PDB file of C-alpha atoms in Angstrom:
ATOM      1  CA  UNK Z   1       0.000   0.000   0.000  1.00  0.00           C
ATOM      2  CA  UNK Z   2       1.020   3.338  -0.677  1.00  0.00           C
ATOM      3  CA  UNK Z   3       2.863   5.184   2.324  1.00  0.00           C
ATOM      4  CA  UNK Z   4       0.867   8.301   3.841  1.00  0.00           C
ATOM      5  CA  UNK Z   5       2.034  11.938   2.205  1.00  0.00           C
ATOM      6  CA  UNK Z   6      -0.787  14.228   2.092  1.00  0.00           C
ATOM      7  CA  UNK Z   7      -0.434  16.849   4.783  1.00  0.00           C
ATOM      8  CA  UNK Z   8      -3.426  18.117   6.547  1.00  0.00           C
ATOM      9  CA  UNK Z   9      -3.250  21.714   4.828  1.00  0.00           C
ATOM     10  CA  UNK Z  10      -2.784  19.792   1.533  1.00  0.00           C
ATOM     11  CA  UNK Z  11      -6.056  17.703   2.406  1.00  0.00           C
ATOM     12  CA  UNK Z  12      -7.423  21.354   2.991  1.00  0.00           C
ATOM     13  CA  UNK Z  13      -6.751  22.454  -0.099  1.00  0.00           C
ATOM     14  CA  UNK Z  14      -7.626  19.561  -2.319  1.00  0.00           C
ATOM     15  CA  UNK Z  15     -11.097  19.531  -0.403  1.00  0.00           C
ATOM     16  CA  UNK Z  16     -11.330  23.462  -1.135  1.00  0.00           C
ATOM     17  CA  UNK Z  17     -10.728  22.729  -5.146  1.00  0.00           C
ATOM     18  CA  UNK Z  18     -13.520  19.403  -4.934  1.00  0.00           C
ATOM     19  CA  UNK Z  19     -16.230  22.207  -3.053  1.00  0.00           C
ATOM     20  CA  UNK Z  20     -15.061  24.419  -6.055  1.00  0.00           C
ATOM     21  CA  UNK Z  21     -16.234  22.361  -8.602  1.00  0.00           C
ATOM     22  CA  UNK Z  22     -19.412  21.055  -6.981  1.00  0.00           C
ATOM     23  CA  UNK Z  23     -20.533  24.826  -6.230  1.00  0.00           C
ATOM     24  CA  UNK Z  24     -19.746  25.184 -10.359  1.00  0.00           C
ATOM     25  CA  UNK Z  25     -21.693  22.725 -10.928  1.00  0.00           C
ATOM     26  CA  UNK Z  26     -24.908  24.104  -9.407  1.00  0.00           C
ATOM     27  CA  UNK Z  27     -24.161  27.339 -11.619  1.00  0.00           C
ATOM     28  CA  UNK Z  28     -25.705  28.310 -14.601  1.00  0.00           C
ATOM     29  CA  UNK Z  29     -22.985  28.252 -16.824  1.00  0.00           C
ATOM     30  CA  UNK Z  30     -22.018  27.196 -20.155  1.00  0.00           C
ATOM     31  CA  UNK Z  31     -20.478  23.507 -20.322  1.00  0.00           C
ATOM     32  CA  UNK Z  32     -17.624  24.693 -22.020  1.00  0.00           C
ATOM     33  CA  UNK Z  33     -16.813  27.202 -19.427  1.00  0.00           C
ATOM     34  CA  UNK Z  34     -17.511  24.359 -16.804  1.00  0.00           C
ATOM     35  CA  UNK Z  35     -15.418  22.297 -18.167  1.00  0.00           C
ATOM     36  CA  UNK Z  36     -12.479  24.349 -17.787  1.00  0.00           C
ATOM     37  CA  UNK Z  37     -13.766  25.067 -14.386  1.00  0.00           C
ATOM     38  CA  UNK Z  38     -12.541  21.386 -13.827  1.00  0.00           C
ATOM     39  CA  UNK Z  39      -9.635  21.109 -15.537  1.00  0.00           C
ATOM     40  CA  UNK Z  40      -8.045  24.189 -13.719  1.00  0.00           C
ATOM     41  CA  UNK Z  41      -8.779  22.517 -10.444  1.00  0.00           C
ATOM     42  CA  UNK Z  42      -7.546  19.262 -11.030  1.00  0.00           C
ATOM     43  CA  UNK Z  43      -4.420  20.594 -12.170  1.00  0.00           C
ATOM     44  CA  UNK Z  44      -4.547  22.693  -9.032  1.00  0.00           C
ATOM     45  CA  UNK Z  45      -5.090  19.154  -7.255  1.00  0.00           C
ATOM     46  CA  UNK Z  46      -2.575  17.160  -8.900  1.00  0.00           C
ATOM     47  CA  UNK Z  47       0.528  19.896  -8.449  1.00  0.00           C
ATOM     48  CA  UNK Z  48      -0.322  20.478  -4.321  1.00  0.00           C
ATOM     49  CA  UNK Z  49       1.786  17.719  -3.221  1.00  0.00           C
ATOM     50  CA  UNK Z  50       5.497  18.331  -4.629  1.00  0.00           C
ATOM     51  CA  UNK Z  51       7.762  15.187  -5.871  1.00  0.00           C
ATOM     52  CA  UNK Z  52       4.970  12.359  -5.951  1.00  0.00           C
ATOM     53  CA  UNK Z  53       5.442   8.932  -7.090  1.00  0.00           C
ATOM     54  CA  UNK Z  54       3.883   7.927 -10.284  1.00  0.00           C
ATOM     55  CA  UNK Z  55       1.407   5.467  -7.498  1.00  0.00           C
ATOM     56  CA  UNK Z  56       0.895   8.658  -5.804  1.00  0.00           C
ATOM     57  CA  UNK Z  57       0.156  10.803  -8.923  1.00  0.00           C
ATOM     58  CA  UNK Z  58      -2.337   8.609  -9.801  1.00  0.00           C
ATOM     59  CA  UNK Z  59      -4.661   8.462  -6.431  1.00  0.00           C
ATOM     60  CA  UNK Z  60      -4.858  12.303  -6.812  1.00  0.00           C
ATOM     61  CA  UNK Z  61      -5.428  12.309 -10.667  1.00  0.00           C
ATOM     62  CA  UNK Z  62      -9.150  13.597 -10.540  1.00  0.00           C
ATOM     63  CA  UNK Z  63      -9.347  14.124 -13.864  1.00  0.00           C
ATOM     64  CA  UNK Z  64     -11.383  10.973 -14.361  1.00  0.00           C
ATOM     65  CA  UNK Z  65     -14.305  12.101 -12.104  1.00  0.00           C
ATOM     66  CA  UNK Z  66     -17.009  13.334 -13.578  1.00  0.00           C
ATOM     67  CA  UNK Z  67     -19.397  13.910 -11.170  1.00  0.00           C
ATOM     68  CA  UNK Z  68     -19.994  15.244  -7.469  1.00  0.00           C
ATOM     69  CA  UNK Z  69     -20.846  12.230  -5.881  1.00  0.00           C
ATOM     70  CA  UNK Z  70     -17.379  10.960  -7.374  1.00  0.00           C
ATOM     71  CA  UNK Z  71     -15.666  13.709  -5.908  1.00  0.00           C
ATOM     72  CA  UNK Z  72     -16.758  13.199  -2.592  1.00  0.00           C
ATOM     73  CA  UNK Z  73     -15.671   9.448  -2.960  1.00  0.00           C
ATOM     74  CA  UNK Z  74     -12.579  10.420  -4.098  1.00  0.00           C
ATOM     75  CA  UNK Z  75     -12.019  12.561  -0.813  1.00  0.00           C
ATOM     76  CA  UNK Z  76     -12.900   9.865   1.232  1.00  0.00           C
ATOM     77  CA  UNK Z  77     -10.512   7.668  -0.079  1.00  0.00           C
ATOM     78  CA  UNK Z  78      -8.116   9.937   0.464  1.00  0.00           C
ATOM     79  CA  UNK Z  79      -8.128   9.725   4.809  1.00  0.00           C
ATOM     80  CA  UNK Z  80      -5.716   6.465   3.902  1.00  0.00           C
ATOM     81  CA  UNK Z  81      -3.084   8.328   2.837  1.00  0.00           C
ATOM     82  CA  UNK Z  82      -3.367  11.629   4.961  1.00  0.00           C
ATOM     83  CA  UNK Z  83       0.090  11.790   6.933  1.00  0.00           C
ATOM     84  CA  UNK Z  84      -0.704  12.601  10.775  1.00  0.00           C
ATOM     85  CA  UNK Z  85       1.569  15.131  12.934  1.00  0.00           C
ATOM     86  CA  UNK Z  86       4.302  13.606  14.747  1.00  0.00           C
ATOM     87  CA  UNK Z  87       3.835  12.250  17.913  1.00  0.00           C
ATOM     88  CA  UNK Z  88       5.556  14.707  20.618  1.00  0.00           C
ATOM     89  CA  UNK Z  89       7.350  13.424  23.770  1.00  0.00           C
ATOM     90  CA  UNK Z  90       7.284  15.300  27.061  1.00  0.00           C
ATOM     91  CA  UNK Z  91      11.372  14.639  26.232  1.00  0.00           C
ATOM     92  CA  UNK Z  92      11.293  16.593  23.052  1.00  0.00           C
ATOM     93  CA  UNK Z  93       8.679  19.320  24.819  1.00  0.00           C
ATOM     94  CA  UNK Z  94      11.544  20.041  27.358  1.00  0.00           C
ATOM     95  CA  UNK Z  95      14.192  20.328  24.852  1.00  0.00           C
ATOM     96  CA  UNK Z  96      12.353  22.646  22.968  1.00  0.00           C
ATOM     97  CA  UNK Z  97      10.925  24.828  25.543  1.00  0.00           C
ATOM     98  CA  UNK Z  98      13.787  24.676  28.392  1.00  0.00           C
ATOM     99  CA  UNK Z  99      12.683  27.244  30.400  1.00  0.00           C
ATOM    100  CA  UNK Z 100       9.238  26.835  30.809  1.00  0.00           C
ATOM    101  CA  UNK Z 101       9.793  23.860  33.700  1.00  0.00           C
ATOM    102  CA  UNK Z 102       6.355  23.166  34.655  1.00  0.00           C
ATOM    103  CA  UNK Z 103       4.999  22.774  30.901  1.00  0.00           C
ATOM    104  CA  UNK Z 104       2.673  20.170  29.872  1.00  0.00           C
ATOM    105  CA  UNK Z 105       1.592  18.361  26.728  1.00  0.00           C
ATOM    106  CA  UNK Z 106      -2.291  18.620  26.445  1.00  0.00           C
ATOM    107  CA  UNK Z 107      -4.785  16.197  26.360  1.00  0.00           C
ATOM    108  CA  UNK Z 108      -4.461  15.061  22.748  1.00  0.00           C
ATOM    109  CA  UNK Z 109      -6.429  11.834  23.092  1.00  0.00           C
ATOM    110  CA  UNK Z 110     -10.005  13.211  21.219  1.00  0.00           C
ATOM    111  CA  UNK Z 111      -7.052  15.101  18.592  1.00  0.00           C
ATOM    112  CA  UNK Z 112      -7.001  13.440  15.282  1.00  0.00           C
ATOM    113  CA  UNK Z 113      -3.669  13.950  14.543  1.00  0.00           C
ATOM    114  CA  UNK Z 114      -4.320  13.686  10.585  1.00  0.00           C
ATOM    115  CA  UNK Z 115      -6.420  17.133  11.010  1.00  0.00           C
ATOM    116  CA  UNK Z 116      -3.221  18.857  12.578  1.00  0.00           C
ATOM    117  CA  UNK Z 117      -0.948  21.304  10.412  1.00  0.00           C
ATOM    118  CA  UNK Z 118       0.891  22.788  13.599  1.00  0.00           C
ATOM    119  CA  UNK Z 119      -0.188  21.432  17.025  1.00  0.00           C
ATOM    120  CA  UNK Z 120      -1.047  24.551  19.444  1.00  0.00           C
ATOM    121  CA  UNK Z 121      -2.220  25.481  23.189  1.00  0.00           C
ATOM    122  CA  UNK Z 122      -2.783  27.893  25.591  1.00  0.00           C
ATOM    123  CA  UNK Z 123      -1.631  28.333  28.931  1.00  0.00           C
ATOM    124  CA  UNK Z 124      -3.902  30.607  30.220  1.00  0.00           C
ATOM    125  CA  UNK Z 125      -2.166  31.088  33.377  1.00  0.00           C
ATOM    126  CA  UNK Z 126       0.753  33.081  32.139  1.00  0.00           C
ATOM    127  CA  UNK Z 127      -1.236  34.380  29.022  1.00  0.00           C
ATOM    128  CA  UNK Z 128       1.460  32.157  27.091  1.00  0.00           C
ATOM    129  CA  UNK Z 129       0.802  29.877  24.042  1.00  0.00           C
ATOM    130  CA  UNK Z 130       2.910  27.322  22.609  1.00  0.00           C
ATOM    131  CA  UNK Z 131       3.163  26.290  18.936  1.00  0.00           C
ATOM    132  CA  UNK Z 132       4.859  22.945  17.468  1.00  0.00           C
ATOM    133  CA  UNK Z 133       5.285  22.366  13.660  1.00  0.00           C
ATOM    134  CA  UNK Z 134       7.905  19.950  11.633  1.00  0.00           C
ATOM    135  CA  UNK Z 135      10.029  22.421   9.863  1.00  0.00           C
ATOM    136  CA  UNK Z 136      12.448  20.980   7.536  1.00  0.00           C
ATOM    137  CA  UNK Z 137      11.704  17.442   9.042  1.00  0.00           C
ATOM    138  CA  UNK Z 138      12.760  18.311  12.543  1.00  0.00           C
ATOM    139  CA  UNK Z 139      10.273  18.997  15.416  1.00  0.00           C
ATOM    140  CA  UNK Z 140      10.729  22.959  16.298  1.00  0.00           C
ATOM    141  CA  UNK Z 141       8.654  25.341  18.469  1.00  0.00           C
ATOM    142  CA  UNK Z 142       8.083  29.182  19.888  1.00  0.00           C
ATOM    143  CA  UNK Z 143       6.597  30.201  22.627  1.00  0.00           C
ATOM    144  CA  UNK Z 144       4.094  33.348  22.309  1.00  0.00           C
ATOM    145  CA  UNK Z 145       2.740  35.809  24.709  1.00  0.00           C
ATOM    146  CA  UNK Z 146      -1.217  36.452  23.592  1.00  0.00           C
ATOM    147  CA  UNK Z 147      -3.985  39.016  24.161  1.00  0.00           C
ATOM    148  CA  UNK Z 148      -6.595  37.522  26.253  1.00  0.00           C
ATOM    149  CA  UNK Z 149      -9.436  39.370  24.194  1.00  0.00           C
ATOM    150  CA  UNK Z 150     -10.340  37.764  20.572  1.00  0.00           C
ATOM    151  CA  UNK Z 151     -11.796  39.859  18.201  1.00  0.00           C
ATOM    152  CA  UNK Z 152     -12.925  39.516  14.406  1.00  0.00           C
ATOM    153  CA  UNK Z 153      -9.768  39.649  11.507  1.00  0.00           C
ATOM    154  CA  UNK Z 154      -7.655  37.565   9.122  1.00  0.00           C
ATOM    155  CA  UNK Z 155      -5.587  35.271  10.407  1.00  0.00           C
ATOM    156  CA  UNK Z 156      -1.973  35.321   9.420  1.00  0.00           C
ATOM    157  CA  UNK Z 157      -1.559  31.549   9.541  1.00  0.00           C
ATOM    158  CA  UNK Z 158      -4.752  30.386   7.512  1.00  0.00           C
ATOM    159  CA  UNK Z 159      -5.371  33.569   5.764  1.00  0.00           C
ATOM    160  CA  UNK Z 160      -8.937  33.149   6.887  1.00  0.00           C
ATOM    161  CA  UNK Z 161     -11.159  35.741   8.572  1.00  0.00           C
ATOM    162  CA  UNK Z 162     -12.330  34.218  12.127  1.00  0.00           C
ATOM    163  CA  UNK Z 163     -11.706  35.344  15.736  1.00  0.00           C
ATOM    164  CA  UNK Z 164      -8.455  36.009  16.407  1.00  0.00           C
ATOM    165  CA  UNK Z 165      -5.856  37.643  19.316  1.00  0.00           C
ATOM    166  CA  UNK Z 166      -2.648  39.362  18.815  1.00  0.00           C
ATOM    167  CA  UNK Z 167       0.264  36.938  18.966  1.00  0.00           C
ATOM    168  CA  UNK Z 168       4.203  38.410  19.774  1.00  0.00           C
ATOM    169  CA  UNK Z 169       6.663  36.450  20.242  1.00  0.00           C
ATOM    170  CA  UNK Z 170      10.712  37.372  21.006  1.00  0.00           C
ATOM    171  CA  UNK Z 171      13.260  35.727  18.530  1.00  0.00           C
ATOM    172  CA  UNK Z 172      16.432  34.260  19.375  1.00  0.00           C
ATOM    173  CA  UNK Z 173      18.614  36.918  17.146  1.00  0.00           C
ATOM    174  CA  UNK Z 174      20.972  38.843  19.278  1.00  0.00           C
ATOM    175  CA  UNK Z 175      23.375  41.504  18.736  1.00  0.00           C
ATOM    176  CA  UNK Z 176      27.363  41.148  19.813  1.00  0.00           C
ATOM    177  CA  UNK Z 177      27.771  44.304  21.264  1.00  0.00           C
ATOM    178  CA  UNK Z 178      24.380  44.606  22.913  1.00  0.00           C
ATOM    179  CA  UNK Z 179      23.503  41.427  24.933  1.00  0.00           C
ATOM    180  CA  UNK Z 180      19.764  43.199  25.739  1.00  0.00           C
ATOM    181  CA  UNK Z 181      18.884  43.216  22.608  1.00  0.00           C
ATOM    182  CA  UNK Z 182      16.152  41.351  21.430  1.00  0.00           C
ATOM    183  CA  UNK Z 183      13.453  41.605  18.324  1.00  0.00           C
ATOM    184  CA  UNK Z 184       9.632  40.863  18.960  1.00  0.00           C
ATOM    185  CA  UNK Z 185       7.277  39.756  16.154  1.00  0.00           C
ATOM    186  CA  UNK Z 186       3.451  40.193  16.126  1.00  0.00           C
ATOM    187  CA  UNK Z 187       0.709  38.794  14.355  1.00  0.00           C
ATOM    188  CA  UNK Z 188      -2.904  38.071  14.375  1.00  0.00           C
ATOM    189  CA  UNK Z 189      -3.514  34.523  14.726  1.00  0.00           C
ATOM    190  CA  UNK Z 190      -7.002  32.570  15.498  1.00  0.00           C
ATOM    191  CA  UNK Z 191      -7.587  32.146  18.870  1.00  0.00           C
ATOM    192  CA  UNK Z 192      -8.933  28.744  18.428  1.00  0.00           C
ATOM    193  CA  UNK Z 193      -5.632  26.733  16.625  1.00  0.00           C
ATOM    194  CA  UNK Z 194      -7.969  23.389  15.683  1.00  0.00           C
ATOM    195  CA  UNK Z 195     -10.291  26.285  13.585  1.00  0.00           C
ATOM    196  CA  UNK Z 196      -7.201  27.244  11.781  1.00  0.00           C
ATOM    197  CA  UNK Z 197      -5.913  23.952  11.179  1.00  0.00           C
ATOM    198  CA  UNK Z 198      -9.428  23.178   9.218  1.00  0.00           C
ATOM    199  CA  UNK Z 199      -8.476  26.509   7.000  1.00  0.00           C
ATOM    200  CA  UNK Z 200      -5.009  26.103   6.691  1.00  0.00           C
ATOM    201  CA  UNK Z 201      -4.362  24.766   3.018  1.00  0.00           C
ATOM    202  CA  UNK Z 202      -0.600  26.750   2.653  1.00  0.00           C
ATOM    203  CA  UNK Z 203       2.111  27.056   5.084  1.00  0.00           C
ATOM    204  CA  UNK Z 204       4.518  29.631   3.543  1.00  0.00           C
ATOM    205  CA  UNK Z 205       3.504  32.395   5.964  1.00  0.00           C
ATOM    206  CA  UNK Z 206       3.888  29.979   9.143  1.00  0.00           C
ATOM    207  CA  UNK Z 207       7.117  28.760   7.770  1.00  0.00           C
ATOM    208  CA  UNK Z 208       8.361  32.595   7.460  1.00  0.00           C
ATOM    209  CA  UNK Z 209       7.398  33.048  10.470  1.00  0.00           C
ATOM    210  CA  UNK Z 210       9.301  30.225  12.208  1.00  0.00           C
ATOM    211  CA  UNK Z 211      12.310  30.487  10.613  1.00  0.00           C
ATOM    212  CA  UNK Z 212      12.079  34.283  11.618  1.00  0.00           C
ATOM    213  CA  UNK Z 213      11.586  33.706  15.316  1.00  0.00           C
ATOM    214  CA  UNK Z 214      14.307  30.781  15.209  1.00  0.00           C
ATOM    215  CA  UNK Z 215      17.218  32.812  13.523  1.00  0.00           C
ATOM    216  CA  UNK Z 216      20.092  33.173  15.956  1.00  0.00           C
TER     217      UNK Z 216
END
């Protein structure tokens, strides 16, 4: 059987191409024009997941389908070969956040781990949230310092417009000759990470922002 390799923002975005086509469909449009309608989002479909095998190419070659209730068959199918996030250790939670001494994984047993771009909480306690996310297949995170107050806007992470607080966290750059130095970054970010992580169908911008707030 084919290994798993479609990542849950990748799932995300095929799913937003199928709901494309089936709200085309109920359009009154020309067939011509419809046609095209599918062919652009197949495409779309088929060049989302970079350096597939030929096995691979073919499970997400939906330019066979023809009609809605195919499409939703085809996504279906697809939940075999979503790729979950990696399982996290309270090990690997201590290496990455060495200061915070008392921090604890949460409760992930009701988390389907296939649905999870970057795996997020709150500790509402010190106002603090923590964010995990593979980055260049190794296990990173940042700690953030939130707004307790949510309030309607785009998220910077999913690019979609929901409730969200205002997220800053300090990066690791310093400066030789100044040893206070340091350099915050802010964004708006949902307040409610499994919301996002049904949105999220690109990671460029969370990627950015990683590598950012990482850079010694």
């Amino acid at each position: 059987m084919t290994e798993r390799f479609i990542k849950n923002e990748q799932f995300n975005y095929i799913c937003k191409q199928v709901a494309f086509i089936k709200d085309s469909t109920k359009q009154h449009i020309p067939p011509g024009v419809l046609a095209t309608v599918y062919d652009v989002s197949n495409e779309k479909i088929m060049n989302c997941v970079p350096d597939m095998s030929a096995e691979q190419k073919g499970i997400l070659d939906f330019s066979r389908l023809k009609t809605v209730e195919e499409y939703d068959l085809a996504i279906k199918k697809l939940d075999a070969y979503r790729m979950p996030f990696p399982t996290v250790t309270e090990q690997q939670l201590k290496k990455l956040f060495p200061k915070s001494k008392k921090l604890k994984l949460p409760d992930l047993s009701s988390v389907d781990l296939k649905c999870v771009t970057y795996l997020s909480w709150n500790d509402s306690r010190s106002n603090k949230k923590y964010l995990l996310y593979e980055l260049d297949m190794q296990l990173v995170g940042i700690e953030c310092s939130f707004s307790p107050s949510p309030r309607k806007n785009t998220c910077s992470i999913c690019k979609c417009q929901s409730e969200v607080t205002y997220f800053t966290t300090k990066t690791k750059e310093r400066h030789q000759n100044n040893p206070d130095y340091f350099r915050s970054i802010g964004n708006l970010i949902c307040a409610d990470s499994h919301e996002c992580n049904k949105n999220i169908t690109g990671v460029a911008y969370l990627e950015t922002l990683l590598r950012d707030s990482l850079r010694k």
